[in-house]
Amino acid sequence: MSERLNNVFQFVEVDRKDPKKKPLITRKGQFVEIYKPFEEEVAKDQSHRCLECGNPYCEWKCPVHNYIPNWLKLVSEGNIMEAAELSHQTNSLPEVCGRVCPQDRLCEGACTLGEGGFGAVTIGSVEKYITDTAFALGWRPDMSKVVPVNKTVAIVGAGPAGLACADILVRNGVKPVVFDRNPEIGGLLTFGIPEFKLEKSVMTLRREVFEEMGVEFVLGTSVGDDVPFEHILEEYDAVFLGMGTYKAMKGGSLEKIFLVFMKH
Amino acid sequence: MVSNVNHCQGFEEDESDFINFKGKQVIVLGGGDTAMDCNRTSIRQGAKSVSCVYRRDEENMPGSRREVKNAREEGVQFLFNRQPVEIIGKDKVEGIKVVETVMGAPDENGRRKAEVVEGSEQIIPADAVLVAFGFQASPSPWFDKFGIETDAYGRVIAPKQGKFMYQTTNEKIFAGGDMVRGSDLVVTAIDEGRKAADGIMDYLDI
């Protein structure tokens, strides 16, 4: 390993390697994630391909500006817990982004190595590897320094926006109470994105982690129907709405198609 | 998609809600990530064939290239440069009428427009057609009553550049994600949720 850590030409000697996929027969018939997890050595080898550009384009391209070169270095050195802590400083659901982000249009599309024809660093797969591995090893976000401020905020919608809002609030001592009409958190992450990209156990584990952090979930409860919005507005210090978009776009003359499809 | 998740995860309330494409010739319209999800769900349900019809070429697809590659590996056929114009069939779907397109000049966002080729109509047979053209805003009927204003597209007005980030026209209420920006990536929703939390804490003087 020490040899690798001193190798500045890792990006030349080691090709970009994505995690292995499951066999096609499994993929065609089952609703399971198609990628196998990175093995530890592969994750380290791949992470060390990062050039640590002085001005990391990947980080700028990422909408939440993840500290990508920094956590790649931590993975390369085997510091998985520190990598998880750092990854969570900028992202509330890194294990989800690692799975579903279009990396080829964002961080990996901006990677200097890709521009140079060497193949971008496998940033998304490493991002997923960090949090999955850290969770399995028992890592949880450090809440030991959080001081409660005696404020509560209602969040309507347990999708990515609502969960991210709850994450920041609870880390700052504000009590978030998240309402959602569905029986599980995630919004479209759970009820839209299929299992072959994001298995549902990911959100179940994430709910447990959020609950341990002090986020309260009121699921299977539709605000406006089961709970009047008046009550929420009165009882809480502020409200965040993250209710998504649910009306399917219809294409002018194609309206008929959708209706036909719905009936059959 | 939703009914398939409910079916697989045991959240199904009514069995008739589940839509199954086993043995069917499926056509998916659209070229984004949702279209890929529809394609690949149909494959896993045992569809006889799955064709993805998209009006632009492969280069101008909006979604992740990785998912297009995965879809192709799993047996999805792609029909590029074909714009759907009409559904064919009386009581049930029998096919779809499409016209061929060529790629024209780039629009204001740099994406090339699809221009229709006159007289290029053709019919592709299908038993089921899925439309994956994205989602538009679905504001709740009670927004008005609480002074939550929306724009012409029904998106909640909650600007990042406001006095408090992502505050709506009701000062106690904040909003973010797809309902503010229109349907977009998971990571942009996460970004907005986090920034709205900062806005809320500023508002509460924390």
Tab-separated table of C-alpha atoms in Angstrom:
chain	number	residue	atom	x	y	z
A	1	MET	CA	0.000	0.000	0.000
A	2	SER	CA	2.774	2.435	0.887
A	3	GLU	CA	4.123	1.866	-2.611
A	4	ARG	CA	0.801	2.913	-4.068
A	5	LEU	CA	0.541	5.987	-1.861
A	6	ASN	CA	3.848	7.206	-3.245
A	7	ASN	CA	2.908	6.519	-6.837
A	8	VAL	CA	2.083	9.785	-8.585
A	9	PHE	CA	1.409	7.930	-11.843
A	10	GLN	CA	-1.438	5.779	-10.486
A	11	PHE	CA	-3.774	7.333	-13.036
A	12	VAL	CA	-1.554	6.069	-15.864
A	13	GLU	CA	-0.872	2.620	-14.444
A	14	VAL	CA	-4.357	1.840	-13.136
A	15	ASP	CA	-7.302	2.161	-15.513
A	16	ARG	CA	-10.665	3.450	-14.470
A	17	LYS	CA	-12.642	0.479	-13.212
A	18	ASP	CA	-16.335	0.533	-12.388
A	19	PRO	CA	-17.755	-1.882	-9.812
A	20	LYS	CA	-18.710	-5.238	-11.319
A	21	LYS	CA	-22.282	-5.707	-12.487
A	22	LYS	CA	-24.466	-8.687	-11.675
A	23	PRO	CA	-25.110	-11.191	-14.506
A	24	LEU	CA	-27.643	-10.150	-17.139
A	25	ILE	CA	-29.997	-12.984	-16.249
A	26	THR	CA	-30.321	-11.542	-12.735
A	27	ARG	CA	-30.645	-7.993	-14.047
A	28	LYS	CA	-33.383	-8.842	-16.515
A	29	GLY	CA	-35.545	-10.700	-14.036
A	30	GLN	CA	-35.006	-9.161	-10.615
A	31	PHE	CA	-35.518	-5.809	-8.967
A	32	VAL	CA	-32.110	-5.676	-7.268
A	33	GLU	CA	-29.234	-3.188	-7.591
A	34	ILE	CA	-27.135	-4.166	-10.598
A	35	TYR	CA	-23.747	-3.070	-9.267
A	36	LYS	CA	-21.782	-5.131	-6.778
A	37	PRO	CA	-20.026	-3.105	-4.045
A	38	PHE	CA	-16.424	-2.052	-4.561
A	39	GLU	CA	-13.915	-4.296	-2.837
A	40	GLU	CA	-11.710	-2.391	-0.393
A	41	GLU	CA	-8.503	-2.634	-2.432
A	42	VAL	CA	-10.259	-1.612	-5.651
A	43	ALA	CA	-11.857	1.385	-3.923
A	44	LYS	CA	-8.434	2.472	-2.632
A	45	ASP	CA	-6.741	1.911	-6.000
A	46	GLN	CA	-9.438	3.822	-7.832
A	47	SER	CA	-9.491	6.691	-5.327
A	48	HIS	CA	-5.763	7.102	-5.614
A	49	ARG	CA	-6.117	7.793	-9.341
A	50	CYS	CA	-7.278	11.307	-8.366
A	51	LEU	CA	-4.741	13.935	-9.384
A	52	GLU	CA	-5.725	16.280	-6.541
A	53	CYS	CA	-6.006	19.127	-9.032
A	54	GLY	CA	-5.309	22.473	-7.436
A	55	ASN	CA	-8.680	23.666	-8.666
A	56	PRO	CA	-10.961	20.625	-8.569
A	57	TYR	CA	-13.502	20.985	-11.368
A	58	CYS	CA	-15.413	17.953	-10.018
A	59	GLU	CA	-16.119	19.812	-6.786
A	60	TRP	CA	-17.320	22.941	-8.584
A	61	LYS	CA	-19.551	20.966	-10.918
A	62	CYS	CA	-21.223	19.103	-8.036
A	63	PRO	CA	-24.382	21.008	-7.001
A	64	VAL	CA	-23.576	20.511	-3.283
A	65	HIS	CA	-19.815	21.017	-3.853
A	66	ASN	CA	-18.686	17.783	-2.231
A	67	TYR	CA	-15.047	17.802	-1.061
A	68	ILE	CA	-14.330	15.090	-3.611
A	69	PRO	CA	-10.497	15.092	-3.841
A	70	ASN	CA	-10.285	15.234	-0.039
A	71	TRP	CA	-12.459	12.198	0.590
A	72	LEU	CA	-10.855	10.296	-2.277
A	73	LYS	CA	-7.528	10.812	-0.503
A	74	LEU	CA	-8.994	9.610	2.805
A	75	VAL	CA	-10.330	6.441	1.120
A	76	SER	CA	-7.011	5.887	-0.592
A	77	GLU	CA	-5.325	6.029	2.829
A	78	GLY	CA	-7.934	3.754	4.410
A	79	ASN	CA	-9.578	6.397	6.631
A	80	ILE	CA	-13.170	5.444	5.935
A	81	MET	CA	-14.773	6.988	9.046
A	82	GLU	CA	-13.130	10.353	8.386
A	83	ALA	CA	-14.218	10.115	4.753
A	84	ALA	CA	-17.826	9.496	5.848
A	85	GLU	CA	-17.739	12.455	8.234
A	86	LEU	CA	-16.346	14.721	5.502
A	87	SER	CA	-18.780	13.433	2.893
A	88	HIS	CA	-21.684	14.291	5.220
A	89	GLN	CA	-20.462	17.859	5.700
A	90	THR	CA	-21.768	18.778	2.253
A	91	ASN	CA	-24.353	16.099	1.496
A	92	SER	CA	-27.252	14.723	3.520
A	93	LEU	CA	-27.673	11.554	1.429
A	94	PRO	CA	-24.288	10.717	-0.121
A	95	GLU	CA	-25.077	7.005	-0.466
A	96	VAL	CA	-28.111	7.985	-2.584
A	97	CYS	CA	-26.212	10.450	-4.777
A	98	GLY	CA	-23.466	7.870	-5.313
A	99	ARG	CA	-26.141	5.576	-6.742
A	100	VAL	CA	-28.432	7.859	-8.745
A	101	CYS	CA	-26.593	11.052	-9.704
A	102	PRO	CA	-25.748	11.381	-13.417
A	103	GLN	CA	-22.026	11.563	-12.587
A	104	ASP	CA	-21.108	11.514	-16.271
A	105	ARG	CA	-22.768	14.935	-16.564
A	106	LEU	CA	-21.552	16.280	-13.196
A	107	CYS	CA	-18.421	15.456	-11.163
A	108	GLU	CA	-17.011	12.695	-13.389
A	109	GLY	CA	-17.807	14.685	-16.513
A	110	ALA	CA	-15.650	17.501	-15.101
A	111	CYS	CA	-12.750	15.278	-13.933
A	112	THR	CA	-9.422	16.400	-15.374
A	113	LEU	CA	-8.444	12.779	-16.053
A	114	GLY	CA	-11.495	12.304	-18.250
A	115	GLU	CA	-10.652	15.433	-20.201
A	116	GLY	CA	-7.143	14.069	-20.656
A	117	GLY	CA	-8.389	10.752	-22.020
A	118	PHE	CA	-7.349	8.657	-19.016
A	119	GLY	CA	-10.888	7.928	-17.802
A	120	ALA	CA	-12.457	9.943	-14.983
A	121	VAL	CA	-12.082	8.811	-11.384
A	122	THR	CA	-15.029	6.584	-10.332
A	123	ILE	CA	-16.293	9.313	-7.986
A	124	GLY	CA	-19.901	8.121	-7.705
A	125	SER	CA	-19.001	4.547	-6.842
A	126	VAL	CA	-16.509	5.697	-4.216
A	127	GLU	CA	-19.101	8.057	-2.723
A	128	LYS	CA	-21.507	5.120	-2.348
A	129	TYR	CA	-18.720	2.907	-0.990
A	130	ILE	CA	-17.782	5.412	1.738
A	131	THR	CA	-21.177	5.693	3.407
A	132	ASP	CA	-22.240	2.061	2.865
A	133	THR	CA	-18.970	0.839	4.400
A	134	ALA	CA	-18.972	3.330	7.270
A	135	PHE	CA	-22.579	2.495	8.178
A	136	ALA	CA	-21.767	-1.225	8.124
A	137	LEU	CA	-18.838	-0.556	10.474
A	138	GLY	CA	-21.196	1.233	12.872
A	139	TRP	CA	-20.337	4.822	11.989
A	140	ARG	CA	-23.062	7.382	12.746
A	141	PRO	CA	-23.012	11.194	12.349
A	142	ASP	CA	-21.394	12.830	15.378
A	143	MET	CA	-24.140	14.631	17.282
A	144	SER	CA	-22.222	14.921	20.577
A	145	LYS	CA	-21.630	18.666	20.261
A	146	VAL	CA	-25.184	19.605	19.296
A	147	VAL	CA	-26.928	21.931	21.767
A	148	PRO	CA	-30.755	22.011	21.598
A	149	VAL	CA	-32.171	25.489	20.872
A	150	ASN	CA	-35.789	24.759	21.844
A	151	LYS	CA	-37.275	25.306	18.389
A	152	THR	CA	-39.308	22.894	16.294
A	153	VAL	CA	-39.810	23.008	12.538
A	154	ALA	CA	-42.430	21.049	10.601
A	155	ILE	CA	-41.303	19.587	7.303
A	156	VAL	CA	-43.909	18.497	4.778
A	157	GLY	CA	-42.538	15.793	2.497
A	158	ALA	CA	-39.841	13.209	3.308
A	159	GLY	CA	-38.190	13.378	-0.122
A	160	PRO	CA	-34.611	14.517	-0.688
A	161	ALA	CA	-35.379	18.231	-0.074
A	162	GLY	CA	-37.248	17.611	3.185
A	163	LEU	CA	-34.687	15.102	4.469
A	164	ALA	CA	-31.788	17.437	3.669
A	165	CYS	CA	-33.553	20.285	5.475
A	166	ALA	CA	-34.171	18.034	8.518
A	167	ASP	CA	-30.496	16.953	8.495
A	168	ILE	CA	-29.173	20.521	8.742
A	169	LEU	CA	-31.765	21.575	11.327
A	170	VAL	CA	-31.190	18.635	13.665
A	171	ARG	CA	-27.406	19.108	13.469
A	172	ASN	CA	-28.005	22.677	14.674
A	173	GLY	CA	-30.192	21.749	17.630
A	174	VAL	CA	-33.555	22.425	15.964
A	175	LYS	CA	-36.141	19.647	16.302
A	176	PRO	CA	-37.510	18.635	12.874
A	177	VAL	CA	-40.818	16.787	12.562
A	178	VAL	CA	-41.230	15.372	9.058
A	179	PHE	CA	-44.697	14.563	7.707
A	180	ASP	CA	-45.231	12.360	4.658
A	181	ARG	CA	-48.313	10.781	3.132
A	182	ASN	CA	-46.390	7.592	2.273
A	183	PRO	CA	-45.587	4.790	4.750
A	184	GLU	CA	-41.797	5.141	4.251
A	185	ILE	CA	-39.423	8.111	3.854
A	186	GLY	CA	-37.695	8.990	0.582
A	187	GLY	CA	-40.478	10.358	-1.620
A	188	LEU	CA	-39.492	9.542	-5.196
A	189	LEU	CA	-36.303	7.885	-3.915
A	190	THR	CA	-38.528	5.160	-2.472
A	191	PHE	CA	-41.680	5.360	-4.572
A	192	GLY	CA	-40.229	6.422	-7.914
A	193	ILE	CA	-36.633	5.302	-8.467
A	194	PRO	CA	-36.617	1.553	-9.080
A	195	GLU	CA	-34.744	-0.950	-6.937
A	196	PHE	CA	-32.251	-1.748	-9.692
A	197	LYS	CA	-30.744	1.693	-9.088
A	198	LEU	CA	-31.517	2.179	-5.402
A	199	GLU	CA	-32.595	-0.688	-3.171
A	200	LYS	CA	-35.197	0.238	-0.602
A	201	SER	CA	-33.072	-0.980	2.311
A	202	VAL	CA	-30.900	2.116	1.734
A	203	MET	CA	-33.732	4.441	2.758
A	204	THR	CA	-34.820	2.183	5.634
A	205	LEU	CA	-31.315	2.389	7.107
A	206	ARG	CA	-31.210	6.135	6.464
A	207	ARG	CA	-34.510	6.559	8.347
A	208	GLU	CA	-33.039	4.735	11.348
A	209	VAL	CA	-29.965	6.970	11.231
A	210	PHE	CA	-32.081	10.144	11.033
A	211	GLU	CA	-34.263	8.915	13.911
A	212	GLU	CA	-31.175	8.271	16.039
A	213	MET	CA	-30.077	11.831	15.234
A	214	GLY	CA	-33.374	13.154	16.607
A	215	VAL	CA	-35.496	13.617	13.484
A	216	GLU	CA	-39.123	12.655	14.090
A	217	PHE	CA	-41.150	11.152	11.242
A	218	VAL	CA	-44.940	11.186	11.015
A	219	LEU	CA	-45.559	8.836	8.099
A	220	GLY	CA	-48.740	7.772	6.341
A	221	THR	CA	-50.111	11.223	7.144
A	222	SER	CA	-51.229	13.626	4.455
A	223	VAL	CA	-50.942	17.274	5.459
A	224	GLY	CA	-54.077	19.107	4.417
A	225	ASP	CA	-56.161	15.903	4.674
A	226	ASP	CA	-55.185	13.977	7.828
A	227	VAL	CA	-53.680	16.973	9.605
A	228	PRO	CA	-55.002	20.483	8.926
A	229	PHE	CA	-52.248	22.847	7.782
A	230	GLU	CA	-53.578	25.454	10.271
A	231	HIS	CA	-52.467	23.242	13.169
A	232	ILE	CA	-49.004	22.809	11.729
A	233	LEU	CA	-48.576	26.515	11.133
A	234	GLU	CA	-49.683	27.260	14.704
A	235	GLU	CA	-47.717	24.554	16.516
A	236	TYR	CA	-44.314	24.960	14.902
A	237	ASP	CA	-41.808	27.807	14.776
A	238	ALA	CA	-41.476	27.493	10.985
A	239	VAL	CA	-42.533	25.179	8.175
A	240	PHE	CA	-40.604	23.746	5.222
A	241	LEU	CA	-42.482	22.434	2.208
A	242	GLY	CA	-40.728	19.868	0.051
A	243	MET	CA	-43.656	18.222	-1.663
A	244	GLY	CA	-42.217	17.604	-5.115
A	245	THR	CA	-43.977	17.575	-8.466
A	246	TYR	CA	-46.418	14.820	-9.228
A	247	LYS	CA	-48.423	15.863	-12.250
A	248	ALA	CA	-47.237	13.898	-15.288
A	249	MET	CA	-46.376	16.007	-18.295
A	250	LYS	CA	-48.547	15.319	-21.287
A	251	GLY	CA	-47.474	15.984	-24.813
A	252	GLY	CA	-50.231	18.035	-26.494
A	253	SER	CA	-51.859	15.696	-29.010
A	254	LEU	CA	-50.471	12.775	-27.055
A	255	GLU	CA	-52.819	13.326	-24.160
A	256	LYS	CA	-54.990	10.506	-25.431
A	257	ILE	CA	-52.119	8.059	-25.201
A	258	PHE	CA	-51.672	8.559	-21.535
A	259	LEU	CA	-55.332	8.022	-20.815
A	260	VAL	CA	-55.407	4.887	-22.930
A	261	PHE	CA	-52.355	3.578	-21.178
A	262	MET	CA	-53.790	4.227	-17.749
A	263	LYS	CA	-56.869	2.115	-18.475
A	264	HIS	CA	-55.034	-0.944	-19.714
B	1	MET	CA	-43.277	2.844	-11.610
B	2	VAL	CA	-45.005	3.648	-8.353
B	3	SER	CA	-47.320	0.662	-8.649
B	4	ASN	CA	-44.342	-1.617	-9.315
B	5	VAL	CA	-42.548	-0.434	-6.174
B	6	ASN	CA	-45.691	-0.876	-4.127
B	7	HIS	CA	-46.146	-4.362	-5.588
B	8	CYS	CA	-42.549	-5.405	-4.904
B	9	GLN	CA	-42.412	-3.861	-1.439
B	10	GLY	CA	-45.775	-4.972	-0.120
B	11	PHE	CA	-47.197	-1.424	0.049
B	12	GLU	CA	-49.895	-2.307	-2.480
B	13	GLU	CA	-53.370	-1.379	-1.327
B	14	ASP	CA	-55.350	-2.700	-4.269
B	15	GLU	CA	-54.072	-5.501	-6.507
B	16	SER	CA	-55.659	-3.892	-9.585
B	17	ASP	CA	-53.318	-0.890	-9.126
B	18	PHE	CA	-50.393	-3.004	-10.323
B	19	ILE	CA	-49.606	-2.612	-14.023
B	20	ASN	CA	-47.816	-5.621	-15.513
B	21	PHE	CA	-46.179	-5.694	-18.954
B	22	LYS	CA	-45.393	-9.421	-19.038
B	23	GLY	CA	-45.487	-10.651	-22.646
B	24	LYS	CA	-46.333	-7.189	-24.011
B	25	GLN	CA	-44.683	-5.092	-26.710
B	26	VAL	CA	-43.904	-1.952	-24.767
B	27	ILE	CA	-43.018	1.475	-26.127
B	28	VAL	CA	-41.567	4.098	-23.807
B	29	LEU	CA	-41.642	7.724	-24.945
B	30	GLY	CA	-38.943	10.052	-23.647
B	31	GLY	CA	-35.175	10.088	-23.223
B	32	GLY	CA	-34.539	11.028	-19.600
B	33	ASP	CA	-33.749	8.986	-16.514
B	34	THR	CA	-37.435	8.316	-15.853
B	35	ALA	CA	-37.770	6.865	-19.361
B	36	MET	CA	-34.808	4.560	-18.634
B	37	ASP	CA	-36.489	3.497	-15.379
B	38	CYS	CA	-39.678	2.667	-17.321
B	39	ASN	CA	-37.700	0.739	-19.965
B	40	ARG	CA	-35.834	-1.332	-17.468
B	41	THR	CA	-38.845	-1.973	-15.235
B	42	SER	CA	-40.714	-3.323	-18.287
B	43	ILE	CA	-37.783	-5.656	-19.095
B	44	ARG	CA	-37.846	-7.029	-15.555
B	45	GLN	CA	-41.572	-7.578	-15.714
B	46	GLY	CA	-40.967	-9.876	-18.687
B	47	ALA	CA	-42.099	-7.643	-21.564
B	48	LYS	CA	-41.822	-9.309	-24.983
B	49	SER	CA	-40.034	-6.239	-26.331
B	50	VAL	CA	-39.204	-2.766	-25.069
B	51	SER	CA	-38.532	0.123	-27.443
B	52	CYS	CA	-37.562	3.585	-26.318
B	53	VAL	CA	-38.696	6.299	-28.730
B	54	TYR	CA	-36.924	9.640	-28.439
B	55	ARG	CA	-37.254	12.701	-30.638
B	56	ARG	CA	-33.609	13.753	-30.537
B	57	ASP	CA	-30.451	11.699	-31.167
B	58	GLU	CA	-28.399	9.824	-28.586
B	59	GLU	CA	-25.961	12.704	-28.218
B	60	ASN	CA	-28.752	15.049	-27.106
B	61	MET	CA	-30.395	12.785	-24.523
B	62	PRO	CA	-30.897	14.532	-21.187
B	63	GLY	CA	-30.306	11.615	-18.811
B	64	SER	CA	-27.298	9.722	-17.545
B	65	ARG	CA	-25.311	7.888	-20.249
B	66	ARG	CA	-24.583	5.111	-17.788
B	67	GLU	CA	-28.299	4.289	-17.509
B	68	VAL	CA	-28.731	4.291	-21.301
B	69	LYS	CA	-25.862	1.807	-21.536
B	70	ASN	CA	-27.370	-0.355	-18.810
B	71	ALA	CA	-30.772	-0.272	-20.526
B	72	ARG	CA	-29.231	-1.312	-23.825
B	73	GLU	CA	-27.353	-4.195	-22.177
B	74	GLU	CA	-30.611	-5.411	-20.688
B	75	GLY	CA	-32.267	-5.554	-24.098
B	76	VAL	CA	-33.969	-2.187	-24.618
B	77	GLN	CA	-34.118	-1.115	-28.290
B	78	PHE	CA	-33.619	2.582	-28.983
B	79	LEU	CA	-35.378	4.435	-31.762
B	80	PHE	CA	-33.767	7.855	-31.986
B	81	ASN	CA	-34.948	10.847	-34.012
B	82	ARG	CA	-38.566	9.783	-33.900
B	83	GLN	CA	-41.216	12.104	-32.617
B	84	PRO	CA	-44.489	10.492	-31.523
B	85	VAL	CA	-47.575	12.152	-32.998
B	86	GLU	CA	-50.492	9.833	-32.412
B	87	ILE	CA	-51.661	6.723	-30.679
B	88	ILE	CA	-53.165	4.082	-32.934
B	89	GLY	CA	-55.977	1.828	-31.765
B	90	LYS	CA	-59.639	2.060	-30.878
B	91	ASP	CA	-60.384	0.282	-27.607
B	92	LYS	CA	-56.830	-0.636	-26.836
B	93	VAL	CA	-53.380	0.451	-27.924
B	94	GLU	CA	-52.285	-1.081	-31.230
B	95	GLY	CA	-49.322	1.089	-32.028
B	96	ILE	CA	-47.916	4.539	-32.242
B	97	LYS	CA	-47.486	6.879	-35.165
B	98	VAL	CA	-44.134	8.662	-35.296
B	99	VAL	CA	-42.382	11.069	-37.663
B	100	GLU	CA	-38.655	11.111	-38.241
B	101	THR	CA	-36.612	14.116	-37.167
B	102	VAL	CA	-33.231	15.620	-37.921
B	103	MET	CA	-31.153	17.632	-35.495
B	104	GLY	CA	-31.366	21.380	-36.119
B	105	ALA	CA	-29.693	24.407	-34.593
B	106	PRO	CA	-29.052	24.550	-30.836
B	107	ASP	CA	-31.690	26.322	-28.686
B	108	GLU	CA	-30.926	28.958	-26.019
B	109	ASN	CA	-29.726	26.201	-23.647
B	110	GLY	CA	-27.363	24.783	-26.260
B	111	ARG	CA	-29.459	21.682	-26.899
B	112	ARG	CA	-30.180	20.941	-30.528
B	113	LYS	CA	-33.808	21.017	-31.563
B	114	ALA	CA	-35.464	18.122	-33.341
B	115	GLU	CA	-36.925	19.155	-36.700
B	116	VAL	CA	-39.619	17.047	-38.310
B	117	VAL	CA	-38.968	15.426	-41.712
B	118	GLU	CA	-42.038	15.904	-43.927
B	119	GLY	CA	-43.751	12.719	-45.074
B	120	SER	CA	-41.719	10.448	-42.820
B	121	GLU	CA	-44.648	9.044	-40.853
B	122	GLN	CA	-44.530	5.436	-39.778
B	123	ILE	CA	-46.433	3.220	-37.379
B	124	ILE	CA	-44.703	1.121	-34.727
B	125	PRO	CA	-46.850	-1.675	-33.270
B	126	ALA	CA	-47.301	-1.788	-29.485
B	127	ASP	CA	-49.523	-3.265	-26.770
B	128	ALA	CA	-48.686	-0.580	-24.254
B	129	VAL	CA	-47.260	2.931	-24.414
B	130	LEU	CA	-45.626	4.659	-21.458
B	131	VAL	CA	-45.194	8.408	-21.491
B	132	ALA	CA	-42.138	9.666	-19.595
B	133	PHE	CA	-42.037	13.348	-20.513
B	134	GLY	CA	-41.312	14.486	-16.982
B	135	PHE	CA	-43.433	16.091	-14.312
B	136	GLN	CA	-44.939	19.502	-13.847
B	137	ALA	CA	-45.875	21.408	-10.702
B	138	SER	CA	-48.813	20.163	-8.663
B	139	PRO	CA	-49.579	22.916	-6.120
B	140	SER	CA	-51.910	21.982	-3.251
B	141	PRO	CA	-55.356	23.583	-3.209
B	142	TRP	CA	-54.703	25.037	0.262
B	143	PHE	CA	-51.669	27.135	-0.747
B	144	ASP	CA	-53.849	30.174	-1.555
B	145	LYS	CA	-55.492	30.208	1.831
B	146	PHE	CA	-52.113	30.554	3.557
B	147	GLY	CA	-50.694	33.160	1.226
B	148	ILE	CA	-48.273	30.790	-0.507
B	149	GLU	CA	-47.935	32.214	-4.014
B	150	THR	CA	-46.972	30.266	-7.114
B	151	ASP	CA	-45.669	31.352	-10.519
B	152	ALA	CA	-47.346	30.891	-13.910
B	153	TYR	CA	-46.204	27.236	-13.992
B	154	GLY	CA	-47.597	26.483	-10.538
B	155	ARG	CA	-44.190	26.434	-8.888
B	156	VAL	CA	-44.012	27.833	-5.356
B	157	ILE	CA	-42.199	31.176	-5.249
B	158	ALA	CA	-39.310	30.791	-2.786
B	159	PRO	CA	-36.195	32.475	-4.171
B	160	LYS	CA	-32.700	31.598	-3.074
B	161	GLN	CA	-31.850	35.302	-3.233
B	162	GLY	CA	-34.676	36.349	-0.877
B	163	LYS	CA	-34.163	38.001	2.518
B	164	PHE	CA	-34.089	34.487	3.973
B	165	MET	CA	-33.094	31.754	1.516
B	166	TYR	CA	-36.087	29.838	0.089
B	167	GLN	CA	-38.700	31.765	2.092
B	168	THR	CA	-42.149	31.754	0.478
B	169	THR	CA	-44.564	34.690	0.362
B	170	ASN	CA	-45.722	33.571	3.820
B	171	GLU	CA	-42.770	34.507	6.045
B	172	LYS	CA	-43.115	31.475	8.326
B	173	ILE	CA	-43.127	29.023	5.422
B	174	PHE	CA	-40.109	27.935	3.372
B	175	ALA	CA	-39.989	25.650	0.354
B	176	GLY	CA	-37.458	23.864	-1.847
B	177	GLY	CA	-36.829	21.031	-4.267
B	178	ASP	CA	-38.950	20.161	-7.292
B	179	MET	CA	-41.986	22.145	-6.110
B	180	VAL	CA	-39.932	25.345	-6.362
B	181	ARG	CA	-37.637	24.658	-9.300
B	182	GLY	CA	-39.652	22.136	-11.297
B	183	SER	CA	-38.572	18.521	-11.651
B	184	ASP	CA	-34.819	18.193	-11.410
B	185	LEU	CA	-32.053	16.036	-9.950
B	186	VAL	CA	-32.035	14.488	-6.478
B	187	VAL	CA	-28.843	16.357	-5.662
B	188	THR	CA	-30.338	19.771	-6.457
B	189	ALA	CA	-33.265	19.014	-4.132
B	190	ILE	CA	-30.762	18.100	-1.409
B	191	ASP	CA	-28.893	21.346	-1.999
B	192	GLU	CA	-32.070	23.407	-1.732
B	193	GLY	CA	-33.301	21.603	1.381
B	194	ARG	CA	-29.986	22.288	3.101
B	195	LYS	CA	-29.967	25.958	2.099
B	196	ALA	CA	-33.607	26.370	3.136
B	197	ALA	CA	-32.613	25.039	6.579
B	198	ASP	CA	-30.029	27.836	6.753
B	199	GLY	CA	-32.749	30.296	5.704
B	200	ILE	CA	-35.062	28.978	8.431
B	201	MET	CA	-32.352	29.300	11.096
B	202	ASP	CA	-31.614	32.867	10.012
B	203	TYR	CA	-35.351	33.609	10.190
B	204	LEU	CA	-35.554	32.086	13.685
B	205	ASP	CA	-32.420	34.014	14.659
B	206	ILE	CA	-30.536	30.868	15.663
